[in-house]
Short mmCIF file of C-alpha atoms and ligand atoms in Angstrom, two decimals:
data_model
loop_
_atom_site.label_atom_id
_atom_site.label_comp_id
_atom_site.label_asym_id
_atom_site.label_seq_id
_atom_site.Cartn_x
_atom_site.Cartn_y
_atom_site.Cartn_z
CA MET A 8 289.52 -56.34 199.35
CA PHE A 9 291.36 -53.34 197.90
CA SER A 10 294.55 -54.26 196.03
CA LYS A 11 296.10 -50.80 196.38
CA ILE A 12 295.35 -47.88 198.73
CA LEU A 13 296.46 -44.25 198.39
CA ILE A 14 297.13 -42.61 201.78
CA ALA A 15 296.05 -38.96 201.49
CA ASN A 16 297.90 -37.79 204.57
CA ARG A 17 301.33 -37.42 206.14
CA GLY A 18 303.23 -37.92 209.40
CA GLU A 19 302.50 -40.57 211.99
CA VAL A 20 299.01 -41.42 210.71
CA ALA A 21 300.31 -42.07 207.19
CA VAL A 22 302.99 -44.40 208.63
CA ARG A 23 300.34 -46.09 210.79
CA ILE A 24 298.10 -46.74 207.77
CA ILE A 25 300.98 -47.94 205.58
CA ARG A 26 301.98 -50.44 208.29
CA ALA A 27 298.41 -51.81 208.45
CA CYS A 28 298.30 -52.12 204.65
CA LYS A 29 301.65 -53.92 204.53
CA GLU A 30 300.44 -56.40 207.15
CA MET A 31 297.30 -56.97 205.06
CA GLY A 32 299.25 -57.45 201.83
CA ILE A 33 297.80 -54.27 200.31
CA GLU A 34 300.02 -52.13 198.06
CA THR A 35 300.46 -48.54 199.21
CA VAL A 36 300.69 -45.21 197.41
CA ALA A 37 301.98 -42.20 199.32
CA VAL A 38 301.54 -38.58 198.34
CA TYR A 39 303.87 -35.97 199.75
CA SER A 40 304.58 -32.26 199.57
CA GLN A 41 307.93 -30.75 198.58
CA ALA A 42 308.55 -30.14 202.31
CA ASP A 43 308.06 -33.88 202.97
CA GLU A 44 310.51 -35.15 200.37
CA ASN A 45 312.53 -36.92 203.09
CA SER A 46 309.51 -38.10 205.06
CA LEU A 47 309.18 -41.59 206.47
CA HIS A 48 305.75 -42.22 204.96
CA ALA A 49 307.02 -41.43 201.45
CA GLU A 50 309.94 -43.77 202.06
CA MET A 51 307.84 -46.65 203.41
CA ALA A 52 305.13 -46.71 200.73
CA ASP A 53 305.47 -48.94 197.66
CA GLU A 54 304.99 -45.87 195.43
CA SER A 55 305.34 -42.17 196.32
CA TYR A 56 304.33 -39.09 194.37
CA CYS A 57 305.14 -35.44 195.06
CA ILE A 58 301.86 -33.56 194.64
CA GLY A 59 302.72 -29.95 195.41
CA GLY A 60 304.20 -27.30 197.62
CA PRO A 61 304.56 -27.29 201.43
CA LEU A 62 301.24 -25.53 202.12
CA VAL A 63 298.47 -28.07 202.67
CA LYS A 64 296.19 -26.25 200.22
CA ASP A 65 298.75 -27.00 197.49
CA SER A 66 299.38 -30.61 198.55
CA TYR A 67 297.48 -32.64 201.13
CA LEU A 68 294.23 -30.73 200.44
CA ASN A 69 294.85 -30.66 196.69
CA VAL A 70 291.97 -32.92 195.57
CA ASP A 71 292.81 -32.81 191.85
CA ALA A 72 296.43 -33.81 192.47
CA ILE A 73 295.42 -36.62 194.83
CA LEU A 74 292.83 -38.05 192.42
CA THR A 75 295.25 -37.76 189.50
CA VAL A 76 297.79 -39.86 191.43
CA ALA A 77 295.08 -42.35 192.43
CA ALA A 78 294.11 -42.79 188.76
CA ARG A 79 297.70 -43.05 187.55
CA ALA A 80 298.71 -45.50 190.27
CA GLY A 81 295.51 -47.51 189.93
CA ALA A 82 294.54 -47.08 193.59
CA LYS A 83 291.06 -48.46 194.25
CA ALA A 84 290.70 -46.75 197.62
CA ILE A 85 291.91 -43.68 199.47
CA HIS A 86 292.57 -43.59 203.22
CA PRO A 87 292.25 -39.96 204.43
CA GLY A 88 293.66 -40.52 207.93
CA TYR A 89 292.56 -37.74 210.30
CA GLY A 90 292.45 -33.98 209.72
CA MET A 91 293.20 -32.98 206.08
CA LEU A 92 290.34 -34.27 203.86
CA SER A 93 289.10 -36.91 206.31
CA GLU A 94 285.77 -35.21 207.10
CA ASN A 95 285.27 -33.35 203.83
CA PRO A 96 281.96 -34.55 202.35
CA GLU A 97 282.67 -32.92 198.96
CA PHE A 98 285.82 -35.02 198.71
CA ALA A 99 283.83 -38.13 199.64
CA VAL A 100 281.30 -37.38 196.87
CA ILE A 101 284.07 -36.77 194.30
CA CYS A 102 285.69 -40.09 195.26
CA GLU A 103 282.36 -41.88 194.90
CA LYS A 104 281.86 -40.27 191.45
CA ASN A 105 285.35 -41.39 190.41
CA GLY A 106 284.69 -44.96 191.51
CA ILE A 107 287.23 -44.71 194.30
CA ALA A 108 286.32 -45.93 197.81
CA LEU A 109 287.03 -43.35 200.49
CA ILE A 110 287.76 -45.39 203.61
CA GLY A 111 285.09 -44.15 206.00
CA PRO A 112 281.29 -43.91 206.19
CA SER A 113 279.21 -42.91 203.18
CA ALA A 114 279.42 -39.30 202.01
CA GLU A 115 275.83 -38.81 203.15
CA VAL A 116 276.50 -40.00 206.72
CA MET A 117 279.75 -38.00 206.86
CA GLU A 118 277.88 -34.87 205.81
CA LYS A 119 275.02 -35.35 208.27
CA MET A 120 277.18 -36.05 211.31
CA GLY A 121 279.64 -33.32 210.36
CA GLN A 122 277.00 -30.61 210.85
CA LYS A 123 277.01 -30.39 214.62
CA GLU A 124 273.47 -29.14 215.17
CA LEU A 125 272.09 -31.73 212.71
CA ALA A 126 274.13 -34.45 214.44
CA ARG A 127 272.54 -33.38 217.73
CA LYS A 128 269.06 -33.71 216.23
CA ILE A 129 269.86 -37.16 214.84
CA ALA A 130 271.26 -38.22 218.21
CA LYS A 131 268.11 -37.00 219.95
CA ASP A 132 265.93 -38.89 217.42
CA ALA A 133 268.02 -42.00 218.15
CA GLY A 134 267.22 -41.64 221.84
CA VAL A 135 270.66 -40.34 222.85
CA PRO A 136 270.63 -37.66 225.59
CA VAL A 137 271.70 -34.21 224.35
CA THR A 138 272.24 -30.97 226.27
CA PRO A 139 269.48 -28.32 226.04
CA GLY A 140 270.27 -26.24 222.96
CA SER A 141 269.08 -24.22 219.98
CA GLY A 142 268.90 -24.66 216.24
CA ILE A 143 270.97 -22.49 213.90
CA LEU A 144 270.79 -18.93 215.24
CA GLU A 145 269.62 -16.66 212.41
CA SER A 146 270.05 -13.35 214.27
CA GLU A 147 271.57 -11.73 217.36
CA GLU A 148 268.06 -11.29 218.76
CA GLU A 149 267.39 -15.01 218.38
CA ALA A 150 270.72 -15.79 220.06
CA LEU A 151 269.75 -13.61 223.03
CA GLU A 152 266.27 -15.18 223.23
CA GLU A 153 267.60 -18.75 223.05
CA ALA A 154 270.34 -18.08 225.59
CA SER A 155 267.84 -16.57 227.97
CA ARG A 156 265.45 -19.54 227.46
CA ILE A 157 268.23 -22.09 228.10
CA GLY A 158 269.97 -20.13 230.84
CA TYR A 159 273.59 -19.01 231.19
CA PRO A 160 276.30 -20.15 230.92
CA VAL A 161 275.87 -21.21 227.31
CA ILE A 162 278.43 -22.33 224.74
CA LEU A 163 278.32 -21.04 221.15
CA LYS A 164 279.38 -23.61 218.54
CA ALA A 165 279.96 -23.27 214.81
CA ARG A 166 278.00 -25.92 212.82
CA ALA A 167 281.19 -26.82 210.92
CA GLY A 168 283.48 -26.27 213.91
CA GLY A 169 286.36 -28.46 214.95
CA GLY A 170 289.88 -28.48 216.32
CA GLY A 171 288.97 -25.99 218.98
CA LYS A 172 287.86 -23.33 216.49
CA GLY A 173 284.35 -21.85 216.36
CA ILE A 174 283.52 -22.37 220.02
CA ARG A 175 282.94 -19.79 222.82
CA ILE A 176 281.66 -20.08 226.37
CA VAL A 177 279.34 -17.17 227.30
CA ARG A 178 278.48 -16.47 230.93
CA SER A 179 276.16 -13.44 230.68
CA ALA A 180 273.81 -11.63 228.28
CA GLU A 181 276.23 -8.70 228.01
CA GLU A 182 278.91 -10.97 226.52
CA LEU A 183 276.60 -12.78 224.11
CA VAL A 184 276.34 -10.53 221.04
CA PRO A 185 280.09 -9.75 220.80
CA ALA A 186 280.85 -13.47 221.25
CA PHE A 187 278.22 -14.44 218.66
CA ARG A 188 279.77 -12.03 216.14
CA GLN A 189 283.28 -13.31 216.94
CA VAL A 190 282.36 -16.99 216.53
CA ARG A 191 280.55 -16.32 213.24
CA LYS A 192 283.54 -14.39 211.92
CA GLU A 193 285.97 -17.11 213.01
CA ALA A 194 283.75 -19.85 211.53
CA LEU A 195 283.47 -18.03 208.19
CA ILE A 196 287.26 -17.69 207.99
CA SER A 197 288.06 -21.22 209.19
CA PHE A 198 285.22 -23.24 207.65
CA SER A 199 283.55 -20.92 205.09
CA ASP A 200 280.36 -21.57 207.07
CA ASP A 201 279.23 -19.02 209.67
CA LYS A 202 276.22 -20.94 210.94
CA VAL A 203 276.26 -21.06 214.74
CA PHE A 204 274.06 -22.65 217.41
CA LEU A 205 274.26 -22.74 221.21
CA GLU A 206 273.92 -25.23 224.03
CA LYS A 207 273.68 -25.11 227.81
CA TYR A 208 277.32 -25.09 228.93
CA LEU A 209 278.03 -27.86 231.44
CA GLU A 210 280.75 -27.00 233.96
CA GLY A 211 283.15 -29.54 235.38
CA VAL A 212 282.48 -32.26 232.80
CA LYS A 213 284.57 -35.11 231.51
CA HIS A 214 285.03 -35.56 227.78
CA VAL A 215 284.47 -39.27 227.18
CA GLU A 216 284.26 -40.83 223.74
CA VAL A 217 283.14 -44.25 222.53
CA GLN A 218 284.89 -46.09 219.69
CA ILE A 219 282.55 -47.65 217.10
CA LEU A 220 283.32 -50.33 214.51
CA ALA A 221 280.45 -51.10 212.12
CA ASP A 222 280.29 -53.25 208.97
CA LYS A 223 278.01 -52.94 205.95
CA TYR A 224 275.67 -55.66 207.22
CA GLY A 225 274.34 -53.83 210.27
CA LYS A 226 276.79 -55.21 212.83
CA VAL A 227 277.99 -52.55 215.30
CA ILE A 228 280.71 -53.30 217.85
CA ILE A 229 281.82 -50.97 220.65
CA LEU A 230 285.60 -51.27 220.98
CA GLY A 231 285.88 -49.24 224.18
CA ASP A 232 285.77 -45.76 225.66
CA ARG A 233 288.40 -43.05 226.16
CA ASP A 234 288.72 -40.12 228.57
CA CYS A 235 289.98 -37.12 226.56
CA SER A 236 289.46 -34.40 229.15
CA VAL A 237 293.12 -33.37 229.28
CA GLN A 238 292.97 -30.69 226.61
CA ARG A 239 294.68 -27.35 226.20
CA LYS A 240 292.84 -24.85 223.97
CA ASN A 241 290.69 -27.75 222.72
CA GLN A 242 293.73 -29.71 221.65
CA LYS A 243 293.90 -33.12 223.29
CA LEU A 244 297.17 -33.79 225.14
CA ILE A 245 296.59 -37.05 227.04
CA GLU A 246 293.99 -39.75 226.49
CA GLU A 247 293.30 -42.96 228.37
CA CYS A 248 291.25 -46.08 227.89
CA PRO A 249 288.99 -46.84 229.63
CA ALA A 250 287.76 -43.59 231.22
CA PRO A 251 288.88 -43.90 234.85
CA VAL A 252 285.77 -42.89 236.75
CA LEU A 253 282.93 -44.31 234.64
CA ASN A 254 280.94 -46.87 236.62
CA GLU A 255 279.89 -49.98 234.72
CA LYS A 256 276.18 -49.03 234.67
CA LEU A 257 276.91 -45.64 233.10
CA ARG A 258 279.41 -47.22 230.70
CA GLU A 259 276.86 -49.74 229.48
CA LYS A 260 274.28 -46.98 228.94
CA MET A 261 276.78 -44.92 226.95
CA TYR A 262 277.78 -47.95 224.84
CA GLU A 263 274.12 -48.69 224.15
CA ALA A 264 273.46 -45.05 223.16
CA ALA A 265 276.51 -44.94 220.87
CA GLY A 266 275.53 -48.26 219.27
CA ASN A 267 271.94 -47.09 218.77
CA LEU A 268 273.14 -43.88 217.12
CA ALA A 269 275.47 -45.77 214.76
CA ALA A 270 272.68 -48.16 213.79
CA TYR A 271 270.11 -45.36 213.44
CA VAL A 272 272.26 -43.29 211.09
CA GLY A 273 273.51 -46.30 209.10
CA TYR A 274 277.12 -45.83 210.18
CA THR A 275 279.82 -48.02 208.61
CA THR A 276 283.55 -48.50 209.28
CA VAL A 277 285.19 -46.69 212.21
CA GLY A 278 283.79 -43.69 214.09
CA THR A 279 283.73 -42.08 217.51
CA VAL A 280 280.80 -40.71 219.51
CA GLU A 281 281.92 -37.94 221.88
CA PHE A 282 280.02 -37.40 225.12
CA LEU A 283 280.10 -34.99 228.03
CA VAL A 284 279.86 -36.80 231.36
CA LYS A 285 278.91 -35.19 234.66
CA ASP A 286 278.13 -37.23 237.77
CA ASP A 287 275.97 -40.09 236.48
CA SER A 288 274.66 -38.33 233.38
CA PHE A 289 276.01 -38.22 229.86
CA TYR A 290 275.17 -36.06 226.85
CA PHE A 291 275.96 -36.36 223.15
CA MET A 292 278.53 -33.76 222.09
CA GLU A 293 279.49 -34.71 218.52
CA MET A 294 280.46 -37.62 216.28
CA ASN A 295 283.77 -37.99 214.46
CA THR A 296 283.43 -39.87 211.18
CA ARG A 297 287.12 -40.66 210.82
CA LEU A 298 290.01 -42.46 212.50
CA GLN A 299 291.20 -40.49 215.54
CA VAL A 300 294.70 -39.78 216.78
CA GLU A 301 293.89 -41.57 220.02
CA HIS A 302 292.59 -44.79 218.45
CA SER A 303 295.85 -46.41 219.59
CA VAL A 304 294.95 -46.53 223.31
CA THR A 305 291.82 -48.49 222.48
CA GLU A 306 293.82 -50.92 220.31
CA MET A 307 296.26 -51.57 223.17
CA VAL A 308 293.37 -52.55 225.50
CA CYS A 309 291.08 -54.47 223.13
CA GLY A 310 293.81 -56.04 220.99
CA ILE A 311 292.04 -55.20 217.75
CA ASP A 312 293.81 -53.34 214.92
CA ILE A 313 291.33 -50.53 214.33
CA VAL A 314 292.93 -49.41 211.04
CA GLU A 315 292.86 -52.96 209.64
CA TRP A 316 289.17 -53.29 210.50
CA GLN A 317 288.46 -49.82 209.13
CA ILE A 318 289.90 -50.95 205.79
CA ARG A 319 288.17 -54.34 205.94
CA THR A 320 284.72 -52.92 206.69
CA ALA A 321 285.18 -50.25 204.00
CA ALA A 322 285.87 -53.09 201.56
CA GLY A 323 282.66 -54.85 202.56
CA VAL A 324 284.17 -57.48 204.84
CA GLY A 325 281.86 -58.49 207.69
CA ILE A 326 283.00 -58.32 211.32
CA ASP A 327 283.80 -61.90 212.36
CA PHE A 328 283.91 -61.41 216.12
CA SER A 329 281.31 -60.51 218.75
CA GLN A 330 281.00 -57.79 221.36
CA GLU A 331 281.92 -60.36 224.01
CA ASP A 332 285.23 -61.03 222.22
CA VAL A 333 286.34 -57.41 222.80
CA ALA A 334 288.75 -57.39 225.74
CA ARG A 335 288.33 -54.52 228.17
CA LYS A 336 290.33 -55.46 231.25
CA ARG A 337 293.60 -53.58 230.66
CA HIS A 338 294.39 -49.89 230.85
CA ALA A 339 296.22 -47.69 228.32
CA ILE A 340 297.43 -44.09 228.39
CA GLU A 341 298.62 -41.93 225.48
CA CYS A 342 300.75 -38.79 225.69
CA ARG A 343 300.98 -36.65 222.57
CA ILE A 344 304.63 -35.68 222.19
CA CYS A 345 304.71 -32.28 220.51
CA ALA A 346 307.55 -30.12 219.15
CA GLU A 347 306.88 -27.04 221.21
CA ASP A 348 308.50 -24.73 223.72
CA GLU A 349 307.70 -25.97 227.24
CA LYS A 350 306.84 -22.48 228.50
CA THR A 351 305.26 -20.66 225.55
CA PHE A 352 303.80 -23.76 223.78
CA ARG A 353 304.97 -22.19 220.51
CA PRO A 354 305.84 -24.79 217.84
CA SER A 355 309.54 -25.68 217.67
CA VAL A 356 311.44 -26.73 214.55
CA GLY A 357 314.87 -28.20 213.94
CA LYS A 358 316.91 -31.26 213.14
CA ILE A 359 316.60 -34.29 215.43
CA SER A 360 320.26 -34.86 216.28
CA LEU A 361 319.60 -37.60 218.83
CA LEU A 362 316.55 -39.82 219.15
CA HIS A 363 316.03 -42.73 221.51
CA ILE A 364 312.50 -44.15 221.44
CA PRO A 365 311.39 -45.86 224.67
CA GLY A 366 310.57 -49.56 224.50
CA GLY A 367 309.59 -52.43 226.70
CA VAL A 368 306.50 -54.53 227.29
CA ASP A 369 303.40 -52.70 225.96
CA VAL A 370 305.26 -49.47 225.21
CA ARG A 371 304.52 -48.02 221.78
CA PHE A 372 305.58 -44.81 220.05
CA ASP A 373 303.61 -44.06 216.87
CA SER A 374 305.55 -41.47 214.87
CA ALA A 375 307.23 -40.63 211.57
CA LEU A 376 310.49 -39.61 213.24
CA TYR A 377 313.99 -40.88 212.54
CA GLN A 378 317.54 -39.82 213.47
CA ASN A 379 318.46 -36.56 211.66
CA TYR A 380 314.84 -35.92 210.62
CA GLU A 381 314.13 -32.22 210.00
CA VAL A 382 310.98 -31.09 211.84
CA SER A 383 309.36 -28.60 209.47
CA PRO A 384 307.28 -25.52 210.37
CA TYR A 385 304.50 -26.30 207.89
CA TYR A 386 302.52 -28.92 209.73
CA ASP A 387 301.03 -29.90 213.06
CA SER A 388 303.53 -29.88 215.93
CA MET A 389 302.71 -33.41 217.08
CA LEU A 390 305.84 -35.55 216.71
CA GLY A 391 304.28 -38.79 217.82
CA LYS A 392 302.14 -40.55 220.37
CA LEU A 393 303.68 -42.37 223.33
CA ILE A 394 301.29 -45.13 224.41
CA VAL A 395 301.62 -47.59 227.28
CA CYS A 396 299.34 -50.38 228.50
CA SER A 397 299.19 -52.31 231.73
CA ASP A 398 296.82 -54.48 233.78
CA THR A 399 295.94 -51.57 236.04
CA ARG A 400 295.72 -47.80 235.68
CA GLU A 401 298.38 -47.38 238.37
CA GLY A 402 300.63 -49.69 236.39
CA ALA A 403 300.00 -47.70 233.22
CA ILE A 404 300.88 -44.43 234.95
CA ARG A 405 304.08 -45.99 236.31
CA LYS A 406 304.93 -47.36 232.86
CA MET A 407 304.29 -43.96 231.24
CA LYS A 408 306.65 -42.29 233.72
CA CYS A 409 309.36 -44.82 232.88
CA ALA A 410 308.82 -44.37 229.14
CA LEU A 411 308.88 -40.57 229.40
CA SER A 412 312.12 -40.82 231.42
CA GLU A 413 313.70 -43.12 228.85
CA PHE A 414 312.75 -40.89 225.91
CA VAL A 415 315.65 -39.00 224.30
CA LEU A 416 314.77 -36.31 221.74
CA VAL A 417 317.51 -33.74 221.06
CA GLY A 418 317.14 -31.09 218.38
CA VAL A 419 313.62 -29.75 218.95
CA ASP A 420 311.92 -28.58 222.11
CA ASN A 421 309.24 -31.00 223.25
CA ASN A 422 306.63 -31.38 225.97
CA ARG A 423 307.74 -34.59 227.69
CA HIS A 424 308.31 -32.80 231.02
CA MET A 425 304.79 -31.39 230.87
CA HIS A 426 303.45 -34.93 230.49
CA MET A 427 305.49 -36.05 233.48
CA ARG A 428 303.80 -33.30 235.52
CA PHE A 429 300.39 -34.72 234.62
CA MET A 430 301.52 -38.22 235.61
CA GLU A 431 302.47 -36.81 239.02
CA ASN A 432 299.36 -34.63 239.43
CA LYS A 433 297.03 -35.76 242.22
CA GLN A 434 293.80 -35.15 240.27
CA PHE A 435 295.14 -37.00 237.27
CA VAL A 436 296.42 -39.86 239.38
CA ASP A 437 293.12 -40.31 241.19
CA GLY A 438 291.21 -39.97 237.90
CA SER A 439 288.84 -37.30 239.22
CA TYR A 440 290.03 -34.66 236.71
CA ASP A 441 287.73 -32.86 234.28
CA THR A 442 288.23 -30.59 231.25
CA GLY A 443 289.58 -27.89 233.53
CA ILE A 444 292.67 -29.86 234.61
CA CYS A 445 295.05 -28.14 232.18
CA ARG A 446 294.45 -24.76 233.74
CA LYS A 447 295.48 -26.21 237.10
CA VAL A 448 298.52 -28.24 236.03
CA LEU A 449 299.90 -25.70 233.54
CA ALA A 450 299.12 -22.58 235.58
C1 MV4 B 504 280.80 -28.57 225.57
C2 MV4 B 504 281.33 -28.53 226.88
C3 MV4 B 504 280.43 -28.29 227.94
N1 MV4 B 504 279.11 -28.11 227.70
N2 MV4 B 504 279.49 -28.41 225.36
C4 MV4 B 504 285.05 -28.94 223.36
C5 MV4 B 504 285.30 -28.85 221.87
C6 MV4 B 504 284.17 -29.60 221.32
N3 MV4 B 504 284.50 -31.01 221.33
C7 MV4 B 504 283.04 -29.30 222.25
N4 MV4 B 504 283.66 -29.10 223.54
C8 MV4 B 504 282.93 -28.94 224.66
N5 MV4 B 504 281.60 -28.79 224.50
C9 MV4 B 504 278.66 -28.18 226.41
N6 MV4 B 504 277.34 -28.04 226.20
C10 MV4 B 504 282.70 -28.74 227.07
C11 MV4 B 504 283.49 -28.95 225.95
C12 MV4 B 504 284.91 -29.18 226.15
C13 MV4 B 504 285.75 -28.10 226.31
C14 MV4 B 504 285.24 -26.81 226.19
C15 MV4 B 504 286.12 -25.77 226.36
C16 MV4 B 504 287.47 -25.99 226.64
C17 MV4 B 504 287.96 -27.27 226.71
C18 MV4 B 504 287.12 -28.34 226.54
C19 MV4 B 504 287.60 -29.66 226.59
C20 MV4 B 504 286.75 -30.71 226.39
C21 MV4 B 504 285.38 -30.48 226.16
#
């Protein structure tokens, strides 16, 4: 087991990882930017090092600074969290070369599954259903040919895309070439990789993902599934576990497909297979080779600390429980509390003058907030994740409403009233919602 772990991240995920390490008796090293000098994660870690300016390129993405701290502090492993360097294969290779374990799958697997069209091919080879689609589109003519072969609507996707960037739905041939140019341009700017492919666009789908835990001895456990269809501009807002309308037969087929893919590609530690679900069919969308923001809802249902097992499996510890031991009866919901204007959704900054975090049975708020904390403009607007769990979905919705009502956050605008609107929305309440729900609720 690692004696000391450097957390190469900030905010709620850094606090989450530090807590897991403390519970495991592992020493922690935090890195922070000048803007995060008074951050909770820097305060909680055993050692903290300032590694650069507020911009992520100067700090949290500053590989040299992070590895220098790891060497100086004697950290044997680095936990990348999510976002930042967590799916950067070059960083994984550099860590491997420096004899530092990057907590995640191997650099090779991270690289393969991070290229979306290659991941689709691997999924198909592993017997996982994928939507009809193309390879990398080398020209506008090829894009037109492939779109015509597959049939509109199609969705253009950047190979290195993520976070809602490098994706465009195209409904007719006239729109295709301008959209193709736009996605390539956006992908080059955002990911320095303008390779784009396309798929048949499925309307009215649910976005359901399956949580994988795999050790280095071939054991793969499915920890549960999550419905992540409540998204605005490809940013998830609300997630729930399990997905409310999956029938058991479909769920078992999706679990088997996700497990087969993990085994086929030699996956280790924690990962998520994202699917599109429509009626009784499901299709591979992509695989995330890192811890996800929404891992917490799965933990609340299955009672397994996903971060602890991510660290254990990265350190070569075998999974000592079976698939049957994974509880699935309860229901959890997560609302992402963001510092943003309720009407314009523009990020909000300021000093938290009054904070009351909701509590109670199975109510959890994962954040890095504290009274008088200054919310800075440099980073993601998510302040924390409010998670509740109950024996039934109705109970979880009721509990979430109570927790949202109890929440006090004065000093920055936040989206708690928006979340309350979802909890009162008929489509959300009956579980029949799809990825189009935001347009309806927020219209
Ligand atoms: C799709 C899709 C429908 N058909 N692919 C969203 C971002 C990335 N995870 C891929 N995504 C989707 N891919 C096909 N073939 C629907 C989504 C999707 C989505 C798309 C646009 C706006 C919001 C969305 C929310 C969830 C999933």
